[in-house]
């Protein structure tokens, strides 16, 4: 019985450790990733992660899941402050393809039930 409880406790600790995963994005290479999308892609489906984005202007399209295939990732995206961490991309209907759906032009598109974003 003690052995079973110990194994259960170890499983809970391992699960909690995985849920505590934090990734850092920094354009200067001092973080784990240099783009936000690379950090999001590194999180496995069903995994929980906090992505801290250092100050800078990130010119990229950021997507979590798609309309056809929503993501099961649990992501908290945390920037360093309004006006300090900026995500931008100039995509218009003339350079995105043939889509007529405005959601295909979004700089940050989230198709996931468990997503959180803030600055700190």
mmCIF file of N, CA and C in Angstrom:
data_model
loop_
_atom_site.group_PDB
_atom_site.id
_atom_site.type_symbol
_atom_site.label_atom_id
_atom_site.label_comp_id
_atom_site.label_asym_id
_atom_site.label_seq_id
_atom_site.Cartn_x
_atom_site.Cartn_y
_atom_site.Cartn_z
ATOM 1 N N UNK A 1 0.819 -1.192 0.000
ATOM 2 C CA UNK A 1 0.000 0.000 0.000
ATOM 3 C C UNK A 1 0.869 1.264 0.000
ATOM 4 N N UNK A 2 1.928 1.278 0.833
ATOM 5 C CA UNK A 2 2.812 2.431 0.877
ATOM 6 C C UNK A 2 3.485 2.647 -0.473
ATOM 7 N N UNK A 3 3.859 1.559 -1.109
ATOM 8 C CA UNK A 3 4.513 1.654 -2.420
ATOM 9 C C UNK A 3 3.569 2.294 -3.449
ATOM 10 N N UNK A 4 2.312 1.894 -3.403
ATOM 11 C CA UNK A 4 1.328 2.435 -4.346
ATOM 12 C C UNK A 4 1.126 3.926 -4.097
ATOM 13 N N UNK A 5 1.045 4.325 -2.832
ATOM 14 C CA UNK A 5 0.900 5.743 -2.515
ATOM 15 C C UNK A 5 2.119 6.543 -2.959
ATOM 16 N N UNK A 6 3.295 5.978 -2.780
ATOM 17 C CA UNK A 6 4.518 6.641 -3.209
ATOM 18 C C UNK A 6 4.536 6.827 -4.729
ATOM 19 N N UNK A 7 4.131 5.795 -5.466
ATOM 20 C CA UNK A 7 4.084 5.885 -6.928
ATOM 21 C C UNK A 7 3.074 6.944 -7.369
ATOM 22 N N UNK A 8 1.924 6.992 -6.691
ATOM 23 C CA UNK A 8 0.907 7.989 -7.013
ATOM 24 C C UNK A 8 1.426 9.397 -6.735
ATOM 25 N N UNK A 9 2.093 9.577 -5.604
ATOM 26 C CA UNK A 9 2.670 10.867 -5.262
ATOM 27 C C UNK A 9 3.718 11.291 -6.287
ATOM 28 N N UNK A 10 4.545 10.368 -6.730
ATOM 29 C CA UNK A 10 5.563 10.685 -7.744
ATOM 30 C C UNK A 10 4.900 11.105 -9.052
ATOM 31 N N UNK A 11 3.827 10.438 -9.434
ATOM 32 C CA UNK A 11 3.109 10.794 -10.661
ATOM 33 C C UNK A 11 2.533 12.204 -10.566
ATOM 34 N N UNK A 12 1.998 12.559 -9.400
ATOM 35 C CA UNK A 12 1.446 13.898 -9.197
ATOM 36 C C UNK A 12 2.552 14.946 -9.277
ATOM 37 N N UNK A 13 3.708 14.669 -8.676
ATOM 38 C CA UNK A 13 4.836 15.609 -8.709
ATOM 39 C C UNK A 13 5.329 15.799 -10.130
ATOM 40 N N UNK A 14 5.464 14.729 -10.899
ATOM 41 C CA UNK A 14 5.917 14.834 -12.290
ATOM 42 C C UNK A 14 4.927 15.643 -13.106
ATOM 43 N N UNK A 15 3.634 15.396 -12.925
ATOM 44 C CA UNK A 15 2.609 16.161 -13.643
ATOM 45 C C UNK A 15 2.681 17.638 -13.271
ATOM 46 N N UNK A 16 2.846 17.938 -11.994
ATOM 47 C CA UNK A 16 2.943 19.334 -11.550
ATOM 48 C C UNK A 16 4.178 20.004 -12.121
ATOM 49 N N UNK A 17 5.277 19.274 -12.208
ATOM 50 C CA UNK A 17 6.508 19.845 -12.775
ATOM 51 C C UNK A 17 6.311 20.175 -14.244
ATOM 52 N N UNK A 18 5.624 19.325 -14.976
ATOM 53 C CA UNK A 18 5.376 19.595 -16.391
ATOM 54 C C UNK A 18 4.482 20.815 -16.549
ATOM 55 N N UNK A 19 3.505 20.984 -15.656
ATOM 56 C CA UNK A 19 2.582 22.108 -15.736
ATOM 57 C C UNK A 19 3.279 23.430 -15.435
ATOM 58 N N UNK A 20 4.420 23.389 -14.797
ATOM 59 C CA UNK A 20 5.145 24.590 -14.411
ATOM 60 C C UNK A 20 6.106 25.066 -15.502
ATOM 61 N N UNK A 21 6.100 24.471 -16.653
ATOM 62 C CA UNK A 21 7.050 24.788 -17.712
ATOM 63 C C UNK A 21 6.959 26.255 -18.126
ATOM 64 N N UNK A 22 8.108 26.924 -18.156
ATOM 65 C CA UNK A 22 8.171 28.321 -18.586
ATOM 66 C C UNK A 22 9.197 28.441 -19.709
ATOM 67 N N UNK A 23 8.779 29.069 -20.802
ATOM 68 C CA UNK A 23 9.654 29.317 -21.950
ATOM 69 C C UNK A 23 9.864 30.825 -22.060
ATOM 70 N N UNK A 24 11.060 31.229 -22.480
ATOM 71 C CA UNK A 24 11.367 32.650 -22.622
ATOM 72 C C UNK A 24 11.677 32.950 -24.082
ATOM 73 N N UNK A 25 11.049 34.015 -24.586
ATOM 74 C CA UNK A 25 11.288 34.479 -25.961
ATOM 75 C C UNK A 25 12.039 35.797 -25.884
ATOM 76 N N UNK A 26 13.149 35.866 -26.588
ATOM 77 C CA UNK A 26 13.940 37.090 -26.627
ATOM 78 C C UNK A 26 14.607 37.187 -27.989
ATOM 79 N N UNK A 27 14.451 38.322 -28.635
ATOM 80 C CA UNK A 27 15.021 38.505 -29.972
ATOM 81 C C UNK A 27 16.539 38.464 -29.989
ATOM 82 N N UNK A 28 17.169 38.799 -28.861
ATOM 83 C CA UNK A 28 18.637 38.848 -28.844
ATOM 84 C C UNK A 28 19.281 37.490 -28.582
ATOM 85 N N UNK A 29 18.466 36.435 -28.489
ATOM 86 C CA UNK A 29 19.015 35.096 -28.320
ATOM 87 C C UNK A 29 19.287 34.692 -26.885
ATOM 88 N N UNK A 30 18.953 35.545 -25.916
ATOM 89 C CA UNK A 30 19.208 35.198 -24.519
ATOM 90 C C UNK A 30 18.106 34.339 -23.920
ATOM 91 N N UNK A 31 17.027 34.129 -24.646
ATOM 92 C CA UNK A 31 15.933 33.287 -24.171
ATOM 93 C C UNK A 31 16.015 31.902 -24.773
ATOM 94 N N UNK A 32 14.940 31.143 -24.600
ATOM 95 C CA UNK A 32 14.865 29.803 -25.172
ATOM 96 C C UNK A 32 14.566 29.855 -26.674
ATOM 97 N N UNK A 33 13.862 30.893 -27.104
ATOM 98 C CA UNK A 33 13.449 31.046 -28.506
ATOM 99 C C UNK A 33 13.573 32.507 -28.919
ATOM 100 N N UNK A 34 13.702 32.749 -30.216
ATOM 101 C CA UNK A 34 13.777 34.119 -30.714
ATOM 102 C C UNK A 34 12.452 34.588 -31.321
ATOM 103 N N UNK A 35 11.501 33.664 -31.515
ATOM 104 C CA UNK A 35 10.182 34.047 -32.019
ATOM 105 C C UNK A 35 9.103 33.464 -31.104
ATOM 106 N N UNK A 36 7.987 34.151 -31.056
ATOM 107 C CA UNK A 36 6.860 33.696 -30.243
ATOM 108 C C UNK A 36 6.293 32.408 -30.816
ATOM 109 N N UNK A 37 6.184 32.352 -32.139
ATOM 110 C CA UNK A 37 5.615 31.161 -32.774
ATOM 111 C C UNK A 37 6.457 29.923 -32.489
ATOM 112 N N UNK A 38 7.773 30.056 -32.480
ATOM 113 C CA UNK A 38 8.641 28.908 -32.173
ATOM 114 C C UNK A 38 8.387 28.396 -30.760
ATOM 115 N N UNK A 39 8.163 29.297 -29.819
ATOM 116 C CA UNK A 39 7.872 28.891 -28.443
ATOM 117 C C UNK A 39 6.519 28.187 -28.368
ATOM 118 N N UNK A 40 5.522 28.725 -29.044
ATOM 119 C CA UNK A 40 4.202 28.088 -29.063
ATOM 120 C C UNK A 40 4.290 26.711 -29.693
ATOM 121 N N UNK A 41 5.029 26.597 -30.791
ATOM 122 C CA UNK A 41 5.185 25.306 -31.464
ATOM 123 C C UNK A 41 5.899 24.282 -30.579
ATOM 124 N N UNK A 42 6.722 24.734 -29.656
ATOM 125 C CA UNK A 42 7.470 23.827 -28.776
ATOM 126 C C UNK A 42 6.596 23.218 -27.682
ATOM 127 N N UNK A 43 5.414 23.774 -27.466
ATOM 128 C CA UNK A 43 4.497 23.247 -26.456
ATOM 129 C C UNK A 43 3.668 22.137 -27.104
ATOM 130 N N UNK A 44 3.699 20.973 -26.500
ATOM 131 C CA UNK A 44 2.950 19.832 -27.034
ATOM 132 C C UNK A 44 1.455 20.006 -26.778
ATOM 133 N N UNK A 45 0.636 19.406 -27.626
ATOM 134 C CA UNK A 45 -0.811 19.441 -27.425
ATOM 135 C C UNK A 45 -1.137 18.843 -26.062
ATOM 136 N N UNK A 46 -1.996 19.520 -25.314
ATOM 137 C CA UNK A 46 -2.370 19.070 -23.985
ATOM 138 C C UNK A 46 -1.426 19.536 -22.888
ATOM 139 N N UNK A 47 -0.277 20.082 -23.276
ATOM 140 C CA UNK A 47 0.705 20.553 -22.305
ATOM 141 C C UNK A 47 0.358 21.969 -21.852
ATOM 142 N N UNK A 48 0.778 22.303 -20.642
ATOM 143 C CA UNK A 48 0.563 23.629 -20.067
ATOM 144 C C UNK A 48 1.901 24.349 -19.985
ATOM 145 N N UNK A 49 1.942 25.608 -20.439
ATOM 146 C CA UNK A 49 3.201 26.360 -20.410
ATOM 147 C C UNK A 49 2.934 27.853 -20.290
ATOM 148 N N UNK A 50 3.881 28.527 -19.650
ATOM 149 C CA UNK A 50 3.903 29.975 -19.615
ATOM 150 C C UNK A 50 4.998 30.425 -20.565
ATOM 151 N N UNK A 51 4.653 31.331 -21.471
ATOM 152 C CA UNK A 51 5.628 31.871 -22.407
ATOM 153 C C UNK A 51 5.836 33.330 -22.055
ATOM 154 N N UNK A 52 7.028 33.661 -21.590
ATOM 155 C CA UNK A 52 7.381 35.037 -21.227
ATOM 156 C C UNK A 52 8.095 35.661 -22.416
ATOM 157 N N UNK A 53 7.559 36.766 -22.902
ATOM 158 C CA UNK A 53 8.102 37.439 -24.080
ATOM 159 C C UNK A 53 8.773 38.727 -23.638
ATOM 160 N N UNK A 54 10.085 38.792 -23.846
ATOM 161 C CA UNK A 54 10.841 39.980 -23.445
ATOM 162 C C UNK A 54 10.506 41.167 -24.351
ATOM 163 N N UNK A 55 10.814 42.359 -23.881
ATOM 164 C CA UNK A 55 10.527 43.585 -24.620
ATOM 165 C C UNK A 55 11.134 43.537 -26.012
ATOM 166 N N UNK A 56 10.398 44.087 -26.955
ATOM 167 C CA UNK A 56 10.851 44.145 -28.343
ATOM 168 C C UNK A 56 9.652 44.172 -29.265
ATOM 169 N N UNK A 57 9.901 44.390 -30.537
ATOM 170 C CA UNK A 57 8.849 44.351 -31.551
ATOM 171 C C UNK A 57 9.026 43.070 -32.338
ATOM 172 N N UNK A 58 8.060 42.199 -32.225
ATOM 173 C CA UNK A 58 8.086 40.886 -32.873
ATOM 174 C C UNK A 58 7.206 40.962 -34.115
ATOM 175 N N UNK A 59 7.834 40.991 -35.283
ATOM 176 C CA UNK A 59 7.097 41.089 -36.545
ATOM 177 C C UNK A 59 6.886 39.669 -37.068
ATOM 178 N N UNK A 60 5.750 39.107 -36.674
ATOM 179 C CA UNK A 60 5.441 37.730 -37.054
ATOM 180 C C UNK A 60 3.946 37.482 -36.909
ATOM 181 N N UNK A 61 3.462 36.514 -37.641
ATOM 182 C CA UNK A 61 2.097 36.037 -37.461
ATOM 183 C C UNK A 61 2.158 34.945 -36.402
ATOM 184 N N UNK A 62 1.319 35.042 -35.387
ATOM 185 C CA UNK A 62 1.318 34.082 -34.293
ATOM 186 C C UNK A 62 -0.023 33.356 -34.292
ATOM 187 N N UNK A 63 0.038 32.026 -34.331
ATOM 188 C CA UNK A 63 -1.190 31.232 -34.371
ATOM 189 C C UNK A 63 -1.120 30.107 -33.349
ATOM 190 N N UNK A 64 -2.234 29.925 -32.648
ATOM 191 C CA UNK A 64 -2.393 28.795 -31.742
ATOM 192 C C UNK A 64 -3.586 28.009 -32.262
ATOM 193 N N UNK A 65 -3.327 26.876 -32.880
ATOM 194 C CA UNK A 65 -4.385 26.081 -33.483
ATOM 195 C C UNK A 65 -4.928 26.719 -34.744
ATOM 196 N N UNK A 66 -5.939 26.080 -35.304
ATOM 197 C CA UNK A 66 -6.624 26.589 -36.498
ATOM 198 C C UNK A 66 -8.129 26.417 -36.300
ATOM 199 N N UNK A 67 -8.896 27.046 -37.163
ATOM 200 C CA UNK A 67 -10.349 26.868 -37.084
ATOM 201 C C UNK A 67 -10.720 25.406 -37.270
ATOM 202 N N UNK A 68 -10.035 24.738 -38.176
ATOM 203 C CA UNK A 68 -10.338 23.341 -38.462
ATOM 204 C C UNK A 68 -9.795 22.397 -37.386
ATOM 205 N N UNK A 69 -8.727 22.807 -36.699
ATOM 206 C CA UNK A 69 -8.066 21.952 -35.711
ATOM 207 C C UNK A 69 -7.673 22.790 -34.493
ATOM 208 N N UNK A 70 -8.634 23.076 -33.608
ATOM 209 C CA UNK A 70 -8.322 23.880 -32.417
ATOM 210 C C UNK A 70 -7.249 23.205 -31.556
ATOM 211 N N UNK A 71 -6.453 24.011 -30.909
ATOM 212 C CA UNK A 71 -5.355 23.515 -30.089
ATOM 213 C C UNK A 71 -5.846 23.126 -28.692
ATOM 214 N N UNK A 72 -5.203 22.117 -28.137
ATOM 215 C CA UNK A 72 -5.466 21.694 -26.758
ATOM 216 C C UNK A 72 -4.359 22.190 -25.830
ATOM 217 N N UNK A 73 -3.459 23.030 -26.352
ATOM 218 C CA UNK A 73 -2.377 23.591 -25.539
ATOM 219 C C UNK A 73 -2.971 24.556 -24.519
ATOM 220 N N UNK A 74 -2.353 24.612 -23.339
ATOM 221 C CA UNK A 74 -2.766 25.546 -22.288
ATOM 222 C C UNK A 74 -1.636 26.549 -22.137
ATOM 223 N N UNK A 75 -1.817 27.718 -22.740
ATOM 224 C CA UNK A 75 -0.724 28.690 -22.825
ATOM 225 C C UNK A 75 -1.091 29.997 -22.138
ATOM 226 N N UNK A 76 -0.143 30.491 -21.345
ATOM 227 C CA UNK A 76 -0.210 31.850 -20.803
ATOM 228 C C UNK A 76 0.912 32.628 -21.486
ATOM 229 N N UNK A 77 0.560 33.652 -22.231
ATOM 230 C CA UNK A 77 1.526 34.477 -22.964
ATOM 231 C C UNK A 77 1.689 35.783 -22.190
ATOM 232 N N UNK A 78 2.888 36.015 -21.663
ATOM 233 C CA UNK A 78 3.128 37.155 -20.781
ATOM 234 C C UNK A 78 4.194 38.064 -21.394
ATOM 235 N N UNK A 79 3.835 39.314 -21.667
ATOM 236 C CA UNK A 79 4.774 40.295 -22.197
ATOM 237 C C UNK A 79 5.346 41.162 -21.089
ATOM 238 N N UNK A 80 6.289 42.027 -21.435
ATOM 239 C CA UNK A 80 6.928 42.882 -20.430
ATOM 240 C C UNK A 80 6.260 44.240 -20.269
ATOM 241 N N UNK A 81 5.145 44.464 -20.916
ATOM 242 C CA UNK A 81 4.414 45.702 -20.711
ATOM 243 C C UNK A 81 3.888 46.296 -22.000
ATOM 244 N N UNK A 82 2.791 47.027 -21.867
ATOM 245 C CA UNK A 82 2.204 47.706 -23.014
ATOM 246 C C UNK A 82 3.212 48.713 -23.563
ATOM 247 N N UNK A 83 3.424 48.679 -24.837
ATOM 248 C CA UNK A 83 4.393 49.570 -25.452
ATOM 249 C C UNK A 83 5.819 49.047 -25.379
ATOM 250 N N UNK A 84 6.040 47.952 -24.668
ATOM 251 C CA UNK A 84 7.378 47.351 -24.575
ATOM 252 C C UNK A 84 7.464 46.052 -25.355
ATOM 253 N N UNK A 85 6.459 45.208 -25.228
ATOM 254 C CA UNK A 85 6.396 43.958 -25.977
ATOM 255 C C UNK A 85 5.297 44.114 -27.012
ATOM 256 N N UNK A 86 5.679 44.139 -28.285
ATOM 257 C CA UNK A 86 4.736 44.425 -29.370
ATOM 258 C C UNK A 86 4.794 43.291 -30.381
ATOM 259 N N UNK A 87 3.606 42.799 -30.749
ATOM 260 C CA UNK A 87 3.492 41.803 -31.824
ATOM 261 C C UNK A 87 2.806 42.509 -32.970
ATOM 262 N N UNK A 88 3.439 42.503 -34.132
ATOM 263 C CA UNK A 88 2.882 43.208 -35.280
ATOM 264 C C UNK A 88 3.217 42.464 -36.564
ATOM 265 N N UNK A 89 2.360 42.604 -37.532
ATOM 266 C CA UNK A 89 2.621 42.040 -38.854
ATOM 267 C C UNK A 89 1.679 42.718 -39.828
ATOM 268 N N UNK A 90 2.205 43.174 -40.943
ATOM 269 C CA UNK A 90 1.390 43.870 -41.937
ATOM 270 C C UNK A 90 0.945 42.879 -43.000
ATOM 271 N N UNK A 91 -0.152 42.229 -42.743
ATOM 272 C CA UNK A 91 -0.731 41.321 -43.727
ATOM 273 C C UNK A 91 -2.103 41.857 -44.095
ATOM 274 N N UNK A 92 -2.330 42.017 -45.360
ATOM 275 C CA UNK A 92 -3.625 42.480 -45.831
ATOM 276 C C UNK A 92 -4.192 41.481 -46.807
ATOM 277 N N UNK A 93 -5.384 41.729 -47.270
ATOM 278 C CA UNK A 93 -6.041 40.770 -48.157
ATOM 279 C C UNK A 93 -5.291 40.588 -49.474
ATOM 280 N N UNK A 94 -4.426 41.522 -49.820
ATOM 281 C CA UNK A 94 -3.703 41.394 -51.085
ATOM 282 C C UNK A 94 -2.460 40.511 -50.983
ATOM 283 N N UNK A 95 -1.985 40.221 -49.762
ATOM 284 C CA UNK A 95 -0.778 39.407 -49.665
ATOM 285 C C UNK A 95 -0.914 38.226 -48.707
ATOM 286 N N UNK A 96 -2.136 37.778 -48.420
ATOM 287 C CA UNK A 96 -2.333 36.639 -47.529
ATOM 288 C C UNK A 96 -2.813 35.410 -48.288
ATOM 289 N N UNK A 97 -3.269 35.566 -49.488
ATOM 290 C CA UNK A 97 -3.782 34.425 -50.250
ATOM 291 C C UNK A 97 -5.204 34.686 -50.688
ATOM 292 N N UNK A 98 -5.945 33.611 -50.895
ATOM 293 C CA UNK A 98 -7.297 33.721 -51.435
ATOM 294 C C UNK A 98 -8.391 33.727 -50.372
ATOM 295 N N UNK A 99 -8.051 33.720 -49.114
ATOM 296 C CA UNK A 99 -9.059 33.647 -48.065
ATOM 297 C C UNK A 99 -9.914 34.906 -48.029
ATOM 298 N N UNK A 100 -11.191 34.709 -47.780
ATOM 299 C CA UNK A 100 -12.115 35.828 -47.611
ATOM 300 C C UNK A 100 -12.492 35.999 -46.136
ATOM 301 N N UNK A 101 -11.886 35.219 -45.283
ATOM 302 C CA UNK A 101 -12.197 35.255 -43.858
ATOM 303 C C UNK A 101 -11.233 36.189 -43.136
ATOM 304 N N UNK A 102 -11.766 37.199 -42.453
ATOM 305 C CA UNK A 102 -10.940 38.193 -41.778
ATOM 306 C C UNK A 102 -10.031 37.556 -40.725
ATOM 307 N N UNK A 103 -10.413 36.413 -40.145
ATOM 308 C CA UNK A 103 -9.582 35.756 -39.127
ATOM 309 C C UNK A 103 -8.243 35.291 -39.693
ATOM 310 N N UNK A 104 -8.151 35.145 -41.015
ATOM 311 C CA UNK A 104 -6.888 34.741 -41.629
ATOM 312 C C UNK A 104 -5.898 35.887 -41.718
ATOM 313 N N UNK A 105 -6.326 37.104 -41.395
ATOM 314 C CA UNK A 105 -5.447 38.267 -41.450
ATOM 315 C C UNK A 105 -4.942 38.683 -40.072
ATOM 316 N N UNK A 106 -5.352 37.985 -39.035
ATOM 317 C CA UNK A 106 -5.019 38.368 -37.665
ATOM 318 C C UNK A 106 -3.526 38.208 -37.385
ATOM 319 N N UNK A 107 -2.954 39.160 -36.681
ATOM 320 C CA UNK A 107 -1.563 39.059 -36.245
ATOM 321 C C UNK A 107 -1.436 37.978 -35.188
ATOM 322 N N UNK A 108 -2.400 37.890 -34.281
ATOM 323 C CA UNK A 108 -2.444 36.851 -33.259
ATOM 324 C C UNK A 108 -3.793 36.162 -33.365
ATOM 325 N N UNK A 109 -3.787 34.906 -33.793
ATOM 326 C CA UNK A 109 -5.022 34.132 -33.938
ATOM 327 C C UNK A 109 -4.981 32.968 -32.959
ATOM 328 N N UNK A 110 -5.975 32.899 -32.095
ATOM 329 C CA UNK A 110 -6.021 31.850 -31.081
ATOM 330 C C UNK A 110 -7.274 31.010 -31.276
ATOM 331 N N UNK A 111 -7.059 29.762 -31.580
ATOM 332 C CA UNK A 111 -8.131 28.782 -31.666
ATOM 333 C C UNK A 111 -7.823 27.722 -30.610
ATOM 334 N N UNK A 112 -8.101 28.058 -29.367
ATOM 335 C CA UNK A 112 -7.820 27.193 -28.226
ATOM 336 C C UNK A 112 -8.755 27.603 -27.091
ATOM 337 N N UNK A 113 -9.160 26.623 -26.297
ATOM 338 C CA UNK A 113 -10.056 26.903 -25.180
ATOM 339 C C UNK A 113 -9.328 27.470 -23.962
ATOM 340 N N UNK A 114 -8.025 27.207 -23.861
ATOM 341 C CA UNK A 114 -7.304 27.582 -22.648
ATOM 342 C C UNK A 114 -6.085 28.425 -23.010
ATOM 343 N N UNK A 115 -6.318 29.741 -23.209
ATOM 344 C CA UNK A 115 -5.261 30.675 -23.586
ATOM 345 C C UNK A 115 -5.441 31.935 -22.762
ATOM 346 N N UNK A 116 -4.313 32.477 -22.304
ATOM 347 C CA UNK A 116 -4.338 33.671 -21.464
ATOM 348 C C UNK A 116 -3.201 34.577 -21.901
ATOM 349 N N UNK A 117 -3.433 35.872 -21.998
ATOM 350 C CA UNK A 117 -2.367 36.815 -22.363
ATOM 351 C C UNK A 117 -2.434 38.040 -21.457
ATOM 352 N N UNK A 118 -1.259 38.549 -21.086
ATOM 353 C CA UNK A 118 -1.179 39.770 -20.257
ATOM 354 C C UNK A 118 0.219 40.352 -20.354
ATOM 355 N N UNK A 119 0.375 41.550 -19.798
ATOM 356 C CA UNK A 119 1.709 42.122 -19.626
ATOM 357 C C UNK A 119 2.002 42.111 -18.131
ATOM 358 N N UNK A 120 3.262 42.305 -17.795
ATOM 359 C CA UNK A 120 3.607 42.387 -16.358
ATOM 360 C C UNK A 120 4.519 43.530 -16.086
#
